[in-house]
Amino acid sequence: MIKDIVLHWFRQDLRTLDNPALCMAASQGVVLPIYIFDNTNTGEYQMGSASRWWLHHSLHALNNTLDGKLSVYIGDPKDIIIDIVQHLDVKTIYWNRCYEPWQTARDKQIRQKLKNYGTRVHSFNGSLLWEPWDILKKDGTPYKVFTSFYRNGCLNSVTPRKPLSKPKNLRLQSDPTNSKTIDNLNLLPSIRWDTKMEQHWKIGEQGAKKNLQQFLRSGLEGYKQGRNFPNKKHVSRLSPHLHFGEISPNQVWHAANSKHASKDTEHFLSELGWREFSYNLLYHFPKLPSKNFQPKFNHFPWKTNKRLLQRWQTGQTGFPFIDAGMRELWQTGYMHNRVRMVVGSFLVKNLLLHWHHGEKWFWDCLVDADLANNSASWQWVAGSGADAAPYFRIFNPVLQSKKFDPEALYIRKWVPELKKLKSNLIHAPWEANKSELKDLGIVLGKTYPKPIIDLKASRTSALDAYNKIR
Ligand code: FAD
């Protein structure tokens, strides 16, 4: 029997730096670090394929940092934790809080069960700058508008905690009765579509740190404008690292803040504020992933069209900017924010397909799939959310493409069959004359799709549909 063992349950905090629960656990005794792949309590939000792939590599990275001492399990944490507590006589458990509704419900049940066994639970904030219950309006109700949430709520509240160092004297012990390995969790896909994805990421705590440093060195200056251009390197690509907790928002916040004050830094920090806003919304409105935040959208006349949905999913819409984004997503597990907004608007407004279809596809394909950010963002795009884009603002994918990818470098990268087209034609290839296309080996409808809808007519239909619920 191991003496004085305390348990640290890793969840969305797959790091050793700035990990409040791990620091506290380390100060109390020998730490048994565990990860449980919960395939029981998630309901319809089972982790998507791209996230599972990321998690596989992230757990390996964490295990290396922990000298191979991470014990992994698969199943229902409600049973697994009790089992560990009993057979290893654990008296105290530490974890950092998670905020998805199914996680909070599960954790509440686990706490109750552990109380019956006389085991103490200590939980910490390891993934948000401000707890959702701390940022409320003066009347005690949650904010529904981002600017006042961030300016009046967050920035008027306490400064985010400074990052903690790696725990000193971290004494680790693995579970001697558990023989499961990370590979036994079967997180990798059976058809190996993931081999190409590896080149785009450095997964794990070290990768996250390098990514942040690189961004601070060469991306932050110019962020405010540059973040709109998908071919420029002005975004941090930290979202999957933040989702899995390979880096904390506090580390990012303070590192960015240590740079000289500028409009770029301010804007970057406010994007972390959007992340806080999404979590705040999800916490206070737990139906956000499934129900329209604005009930009037319950009567919206969405269409059903599997063929159009599939063309959108596979990047075969005939609109190069949309197709570039959808293919970037498929090949890397990521899509640039500007393009997420444009492909989202195209799905819900031009194609009139329900935002749930987009949310589900992103959930499966994104390496940064995050219940709070994904559902809040899809509702924002659809116009049904809190502080959402007005429904009548319908992005024109051709104008967006000309404005934010003027040399079409992004399009050429992800839609190589059009790469020889001149910049003045590539954004709307159907406007080129046939012989010009043919000379470049392009035949619309054969080598690249014709547009699947008429932009003008679909815009009118979208506005008509919106007027019905206004
Ligand atoms: P940066 O510009 O470098 O921003 C830094 C960090 O701020 C990001 O890592 C992210 O944590 C946060 N952030 C930035 N923009 C937003 C935003 N609009 N909302 C919330 N947080 C933000 N983000 C996710 O993390 N997971 C999702 O599942 C997700 N789904 C989205 C779906 C749609 C339809 C849209 C329009 C946006 C979605 N976003 C999602 C938000 C945003 O697109 C990504 O967070 C961002 O593109 C990540 O890239 P980055 O790390 O380079 O961002």
XYZ file of C-alpha atoms and ligand atoms in Angstrom:
523
model
C 0.000 0.000 0.000
C 1.267 3.494 -0.923
C 1.266 5.918 2.030
C -0.122 9.505 2.023
C -1.160 9.459 -1.556
C -3.117 12.337 -3.018
C -4.781 12.181 -6.371
C -4.550 14.774 -9.125
C -7.206 14.224 -11.751
C -6.023 15.791 -15.047
C -8.918 16.908 -17.196
C -8.610 20.038 -19.375
C -5.374 21.066 -17.678
C -2.813 18.874 -19.442
C 0.199 20.815 -18.173
C 2.513 21.127 -15.200
C 3.137 24.899 -15.331
C 0.487 27.195 -13.820
C -1.593 24.276 -12.645
C -3.200 25.344 -9.329
C -4.634 21.929 -8.412
C -1.385 20.110 -9.195
C 0.635 22.633 -7.162
C -1.587 22.131 -4.156
C -1.586 18.342 -4.537
C 2.222 18.331 -4.742
C 2.495 20.245 -1.491
C 0.413 17.623 0.306
C 2.080 14.302 -0.484
C 2.928 11.799 -3.167
C 0.793 12.555 -6.193
C -0.988 9.932 -8.241
C -1.655 11.691 -11.571
C -4.595 10.222 -13.473
C -6.528 10.883 -16.677
C -9.922 9.294 -17.335
C -11.343 9.204 -20.841
C -14.998 9.678 -19.984
C -17.098 7.874 -22.594
C -20.173 7.675 -20.379
C -21.416 11.075 -19.233
C -20.925 13.219 -22.324
C -24.389 12.684 -23.838
C -24.330 13.938 -27.420
C -21.032 15.757 -26.849
C -18.677 12.800 -27.111
C -15.298 14.137 -28.096
C -14.999 14.613 -31.873
C -12.495 12.746 -34.055
C -9.961 15.581 -34.423
C -10.029 16.315 -30.682
C -9.467 12.638 -29.866
C -6.448 12.686 -32.137
C -5.092 15.759 -30.353
C -5.796 14.264 -26.944
C -3.835 11.099 -27.807
C -0.703 13.118 -28.520
C -1.289 15.524 -25.665
C -1.515 12.671 -23.149
C 1.735 11.204 -24.466
C 3.408 14.600 -24.069
C 2.077 14.972 -20.536
C 3.121 11.449 -19.606
C 6.670 12.207 -20.763
C 6.739 15.325 -18.599
C 5.524 13.206 -15.687
C 8.312 10.629 -16.191
C 5.827 8.042 -17.425
C 3.806 8.143 -14.207
C 0.421 9.156 -15.680
C -2.207 6.457 -15.060
C -4.975 6.401 -17.653
C -8.434 4.865 -17.577
C -11.491 4.702 -19.776
C -15.078 4.602 -18.532
C -17.247 6.413 -16.026
C -15.205 8.580 -13.631
C -17.971 8.153 -11.044
C -16.987 4.483 -10.706
C -13.301 4.733 -11.546
C -12.516 7.413 -8.949
C -14.338 5.529 -6.197
C -12.471 2.404 -7.148
C -9.082 4.163 -6.977
C -9.968 5.866 -3.703
C -10.855 2.518 -2.176
C -7.993 0.376 -3.334
C -5.275 2.996 -2.781
C -6.814 4.530 0.336
C -6.775 8.056 -1.113
C -7.962 10.708 1.319
C -7.758 13.797 -0.874
C -8.407 14.567 -4.540
C -7.406 17.686 -6.458
C -8.746 18.876 -9.778
C -9.177 22.039 -11.827
C -12.762 22.881 -12.631
C -14.459 22.171 -15.972
C -17.488 24.144 -17.114
C -19.435 22.131 -19.650
C -22.897 21.377 -18.229
C -22.423 17.594 -18.337
C -19.062 17.953 -16.586
C -20.405 20.116 -13.759
C -23.326 17.688 -13.236
C -20.932 14.711 -13.168
C -18.454 16.396 -10.840
C -21.237 17.265 -8.416
C -22.223 13.605 -8.231
C -18.607 12.526 -7.733
C -18.144 15.035 -4.908
C -21.261 13.662 -3.216
C -20.107 10.080 -3.587
C -16.628 10.897 -2.261
C -18.100 12.642 0.744
C -19.714 9.336 1.688
C -16.289 7.693 1.589
C -14.751 10.464 3.705
C -12.555 11.657 0.807
C -11.986 15.408 0.450
C -12.158 17.164 -2.915
C -10.335 20.436 -3.592
C -11.121 22.108 -6.884
C -9.441 25.154 -8.466
C -9.784 27.521 -11.366
C -7.192 26.415 -13.903
C -8.777 27.416 -17.194
C -10.533 30.765 -16.949
C -9.321 34.276 -16.158
C -12.502 35.006 -14.240
C -15.014 32.557 -12.797
C -18.424 32.833 -14.485
C -20.151 33.441 -11.153
C -17.825 36.377 -10.390
C -18.636 38.395 -13.502
C -22.245 39.499 -13.227
C -24.111 42.730 -13.796
C -24.835 44.988 -10.820
C -28.278 43.399 -10.504
C -26.672 39.946 -10.206
C -27.763 38.730 -13.655
C -25.352 37.558 -16.370
C -24.126 39.894 -19.098
C -25.519 39.351 -22.578
C -23.456 41.961 -24.419
C -19.746 41.358 -24.935
C -18.453 44.930 -24.624
C -20.070 45.562 -21.260
C -19.180 42.034 -20.080
C -15.530 42.634 -20.882
C -15.120 46.339 -20.082
C -17.444 46.741 -17.106
C -17.315 43.170 -15.839
C -13.903 41.614 -16.484
C -11.623 44.652 -16.663
C -13.240 46.167 -13.589
C -12.786 42.958 -11.645
C -9.579 41.601 -10.090
C -6.536 41.259 -12.344
C -6.128 37.655 -13.517
C -3.920 35.594 -11.223
C -0.196 35.508 -12.147
C 0.936 32.114 -13.480
C 2.330 29.616 -10.956
C 5.612 27.838 -11.488
C 5.940 24.096 -11.886
C 5.379 22.431 -8.489
C 8.567 21.990 -6.528
C 9.212 18.521 -5.118
C 6.676 16.856 -7.360
C 6.786 13.266 -6.086
C 4.854 11.031 -8.435
C 3.443 7.566 -8.178
C 1.445 5.646 -10.770
C -1.406 3.273 -9.956
C 0.267 -0.148 -9.557
C -3.020 -1.957 -10.185
C -3.718 -0.277 -13.516
C -2.130 -1.559 -16.695
C -3.987 0.574 -19.249
C -1.838 2.612 -21.623
C -2.678 5.745 -23.590
C -2.787 3.637 -26.735
C -5.439 1.435 -25.090
C -7.785 4.445 -25.078
C -8.075 4.013 -28.870
C -8.182 7.719 -29.561
C -6.562 7.521 -32.982
C -8.770 6.977 -36.024
C -8.895 3.499 -37.566
C -8.576 5.014 -41.061
C -5.390 7.059 -40.689
C -6.535 10.437 -42.067
C -4.454 12.079 -39.359
C -0.954 11.454 -40.722
C -0.891 14.774 -42.600
C -2.181 16.733 -39.614
C 0.925 16.138 -37.533
C 3.033 18.519 -39.622
C 0.795 21.454 -38.615
C 1.110 21.172 -34.835
C 3.458 20.712 -31.905
C 1.103 19.147 -29.417
C 1.647 19.359 -25.669
C 2.811 21.836 -23.067
C 6.193 22.486 -24.711
C 4.559 23.028 -28.097
C 2.072 25.469 -26.593
C 4.850 27.439 -24.940
C 6.866 27.639 -28.163
C 3.761 28.655 -30.074
C 3.084 31.497 -27.651
C 6.691 32.732 -27.773
C 6.684 32.649 -31.551
C 3.427 34.606 -31.671
C 4.705 37.220 -29.224
C 7.893 37.589 -31.266
C 6.392 37.861 -34.704
C 2.557 37.826 -34.672
C 1.341 40.176 -31.969
C 2.627 43.365 -33.562
C 0.061 44.064 -36.267
C -2.490 41.649 -34.751
C -5.441 44.068 -34.805
C -5.450 44.344 -38.599
C -3.461 41.247 -39.491
C -5.793 38.855 -37.672
C -8.303 39.285 -40.497
C -6.028 37.929 -43.211
C -5.987 34.127 -43.256
C -2.712 33.913 -45.102
C -0.817 36.115 -42.641
C 0.802 34.800 -39.501
C -0.929 37.236 -37.167
C -3.015 34.791 -35.129
C -1.627 32.694 -32.327
C -3.163 29.267 -33.161
C -3.273 28.725 -29.405
C -6.928 27.618 -29.349
C -6.386 23.824 -29.150
C -3.620 24.305 -26.570
C -6.001 26.447 -24.515
C -8.873 24.006 -24.916
C -6.871 21.069 -23.602
C -5.193 23.224 -20.999
C -1.657 22.702 -22.308
C -1.323 26.384 -21.559
C -3.511 28.486 -19.285
C -5.202 31.746 -20.280
C -3.299 33.332 -17.380
C 0.032 32.400 -18.952
C -1.097 33.882 -22.262
C -2.654 36.993 -20.692
C 0.404 37.900 -18.617
C 2.905 37.060 -21.357
C 1.053 39.332 -23.811
C 0.646 42.021 -21.175
C 4.371 42.031 -20.478
C 4.877 43.350 -24.034
C 4.572 47.097 -24.508
C 0.990 48.366 -24.340
C -0.489 48.789 -27.798
C -3.759 48.535 -29.705
C -2.579 45.115 -30.915
C -2.021 43.774 -27.398
C -5.298 45.242 -26.231
C -7.127 43.595 -29.099
C -5.467 40.249 -28.510
C -6.419 40.350 -24.821
C -10.001 41.157 -25.782
C -10.096 37.975 -27.878
C -9.235 36.042 -24.726
C -12.154 38.055 -23.333
C -14.421 36.524 -26.001
C -13.390 33.121 -24.746
C -14.380 34.171 -21.228
C -17.685 35.512 -22.576
C -18.487 32.155 -24.239
C -17.774 30.295 -20.995
C -19.822 32.785 -19.036
C -22.750 32.307 -21.422
C -22.486 28.523 -21.330
C -22.355 28.506 -17.554
C -25.396 30.734 -17.117
C -27.314 29.399 -20.145
C -26.415 25.701 -20.214
C -28.809 25.032 -23.123
C -26.648 27.259 -25.375
C -25.319 24.300 -27.449
C -28.761 22.981 -28.270
C -31.311 25.813 -28.070
C -31.495 29.185 -29.794
C -30.499 31.857 -27.314
C -33.139 34.073 -28.937
C -36.351 31.990 -28.951
C -37.723 33.783 -32.022
C -35.278 31.685 -34.058
C -37.264 28.573 -33.046
C -39.650 29.524 -35.855
C -36.999 30.165 -38.471
C -37.803 28.344 -41.746
C -34.558 26.366 -42.069
C -34.196 24.153 -45.133
C -33.130 20.517 -45.294
C -30.730 19.647 -48.086
C -28.199 16.869 -47.565
C -26.543 17.442 -50.917
C -25.784 21.100 -50.218
C -24.623 20.280 -46.685
C -22.225 17.687 -48.038
C -20.856 20.104 -50.637
C -20.213 22.613 -47.856
C -18.589 20.003 -45.599
C -16.250 18.752 -48.290
C -15.244 22.166 -49.642
C -16.984 21.695 -52.999
C -19.290 24.717 -53.085
C -17.721 26.408 -56.098
C -16.870 29.471 -53.975
C -13.070 29.368 -53.631
C -12.811 31.202 -50.296
C -15.416 28.915 -48.698
C -13.825 25.802 -50.161
C -10.359 26.889 -49.024
C -11.636 27.236 -45.451
C -13.460 23.921 -45.387
C -10.407 22.148 -46.790
C -8.072 23.855 -44.350
C -10.333 22.524 -41.600
C -10.322 19.004 -43.005
C -6.582 18.863 -43.530
C -5.330 20.638 -40.410
C -8.159 20.512 -37.842
C -8.127 24.317 -37.761
C -9.701 27.182 -39.670
C -8.834 30.848 -39.464
C -11.413 32.929 -37.537
C -12.295 35.246 -40.445
C -12.960 32.228 -42.626
C -14.988 30.502 -39.859
C -17.284 33.525 -39.877
C -17.637 33.517 -43.659
C -18.236 29.754 -44.076
C -20.676 29.934 -41.154
C -22.624 32.785 -42.708
C -22.679 30.896 -46.024
C -24.146 27.782 -44.381
C -26.871 29.444 -42.326
C -27.710 32.395 -44.537
C -26.991 31.519 -48.164
C -27.832 27.823 -47.822
C -30.437 28.364 -45.074
C -29.246 25.247 -43.246
C -29.578 25.123 -39.451
C -26.511 26.261 -37.473
C -26.585 22.891 -35.664
C -25.216 21.280 -38.840
C -22.231 23.610 -38.795
C -21.704 23.262 -35.084
C -21.691 19.449 -35.350
C -19.304 19.391 -38.300
C -16.907 21.749 -36.545
C -17.233 19.694 -33.369
C -15.962 16.629 -35.193
C -13.303 18.301 -37.346
C -11.744 21.018 -35.175
C -8.767 20.248 -32.968
C -9.912 23.213 -30.851
C -13.577 22.036 -30.696
C -14.820 23.633 -27.521
C -18.435 23.461 -26.390
C -18.544 27.035 -25.090
C -16.711 28.717 -27.980
C -18.258 26.597 -30.693
C -21.873 26.952 -29.633
C -21.573 30.645 -28.754
C -19.822 31.334 -32.073
C -22.320 29.403 -34.189
C -25.189 31.202 -32.505
C -23.321 34.462 -33.116
C -22.974 33.656 -36.815
C -26.612 32.579 -37.111
C -27.840 35.729 -35.395
C -29.685 33.654 -32.790
C -27.126 34.169 -30.005
C -26.339 36.724 -27.332
C -24.827 39.886 -28.827
C -24.941 38.121 -32.194
C -24.140 39.355 -35.678
C -27.389 40.866 -36.974
C -29.124 38.408 -39.258
C -29.224 40.887 -42.137
C -25.395 41.058 -42.156
C -24.724 38.396 -44.748
C -21.076 38.017 -45.682
C -20.484 37.982 -49.403
C -17.818 35.270 -49.848
C -16.454 36.881 -53.001
C -16.042 40.345 -51.466
C -14.604 38.839 -48.269
C -12.140 36.891 -50.353
C -11.069 39.937 -52.373
C -10.689 42.002 -49.224
C -8.910 39.543 -46.952
C -7.057 37.353 -49.445
C -6.343 39.860 -52.223
C -3.471 37.896 -53.769
C -5.460 34.691 -53.222
C -2.495 33.058 -51.476
C -4.856 31.326 -49.037
C -7.082 30.084 -51.842
C -4.140 28.883 -53.911
C -2.829 26.916 -50.946
C -6.052 25.009 -50.206
C -7.700 24.920 -53.636
C -4.707 23.998 -55.799
C -6.833 23.212 -58.855
C -7.350 26.996 -59.220
C -3.845 28.113 -58.406
C -2.940 29.204 -61.940
C -5.887 31.610 -62.152
C -5.045 35.299 -62.026
C -5.882 37.174 -58.832
C -8.635 39.170 -60.530
C -10.484 35.968 -61.511
C -9.751 33.453 -58.792
C -12.267 34.834 -56.275
C -15.179 34.201 -58.678
C -13.969 31.799 -61.392
C -17.423 31.571 -63.015
C -16.908 35.144 -64.205
C -13.897 34.147 -66.298
C -14.537 33.174 -69.889
C -14.478 29.470 -70.660
C -11.520 29.538 -73.030
C -9.413 31.438 -70.535
C -10.184 28.749 -67.955
C -9.606 25.942 -70.418
C -6.130 27.227 -71.247
C -5.297 26.722 -67.574
C -6.823 23.228 -67.496
C -9.889 24.373 -65.534
C -13.357 23.205 -66.539
C -16.069 24.361 -64.171
C -18.301 21.453 -63.215
C -15.419 19.020 -63.901
C -12.109 20.112 -62.428
C -13.718 22.559 -59.988
C -17.436 22.872 -59.088
C -19.775 25.490 -60.472
C -21.247 27.651 -57.685
C -23.904 25.648 -55.831
C -26.139 28.682 -55.351
C -26.783 32.110 -56.736
C -25.413 34.602 -54.216
C -27.910 37.373 -54.927
C -31.007 35.155 -54.929
C -29.914 33.289 -51.786
C -29.324 36.579 -50.007
C -32.863 37.690 -50.851
C -34.298 34.347 -49.621
C -32.343 34.684 -46.374
C -33.690 38.166 -45.737
C -37.252 36.998 -46.547
C -36.870 34.100 -44.108
C -35.579 36.450 -41.430
C -38.450 38.890 -41.968
C -40.857 36.035 -41.195
C -39.570 35.778 -37.609
C -38.727 39.409 -36.958
P -6.256 34.200 -31.796
O -6.778 35.268 -32.683
O -4.802 34.084 -31.681
O -6.934 34.436 -30.372
C -6.349 33.978 -29.155
C -7.351 33.142 -28.373
O -8.512 33.919 -28.065
C -7.873 31.944 -29.135
O -6.990 30.865 -29.056
C -9.203 31.684 -28.445
O -9.043 30.966 -27.253
C -9.675 33.091 -28.110
N -10.568 33.569 -29.160
C -10.241 34.225 -30.284
N -11.345 34.547 -30.989
C -12.396 34.063 -30.295
C -13.805 34.071 -30.495
N -14.366 34.673 -31.546
N -14.589 33.477 -29.576
C -14.051 32.891 -28.482
N -12.719 32.862 -28.226
C -11.909 33.425 -29.131
N -12.889 28.744 -30.925
C -12.535 27.663 -30.205
O -11.596 27.733 -29.411
N -13.215 26.480 -30.348
C -14.264 26.341 -31.206
O -14.865 25.263 -31.267
C -14.622 27.464 -32.001
N -15.626 27.372 -32.914
C -15.940 28.476 -33.674
C -16.970 28.377 -34.616
C -17.306 29.470 -35.397
C -18.440 29.372 -36.385
C -16.602 30.681 -35.261
C -16.955 31.873 -36.096
C -15.595 30.804 -34.326
C -15.254 29.702 -33.522
N -14.224 29.791 -32.557
C -13.900 28.683 -31.809
C -13.604 31.093 -32.228
C -12.331 31.464 -33.008
O -12.522 31.271 -34.371
C -11.130 30.649 -32.563
O -10.987 30.697 -31.168
C -9.834 31.215 -33.191
O -9.936 31.216 -34.581
C -8.661 30.372 -32.748
O -7.512 30.753 -33.421
P -6.288 31.439 -32.680
O -5.941 30.662 -31.469
O -5.234 31.621 -33.699
O -6.938 32.832 -32.268
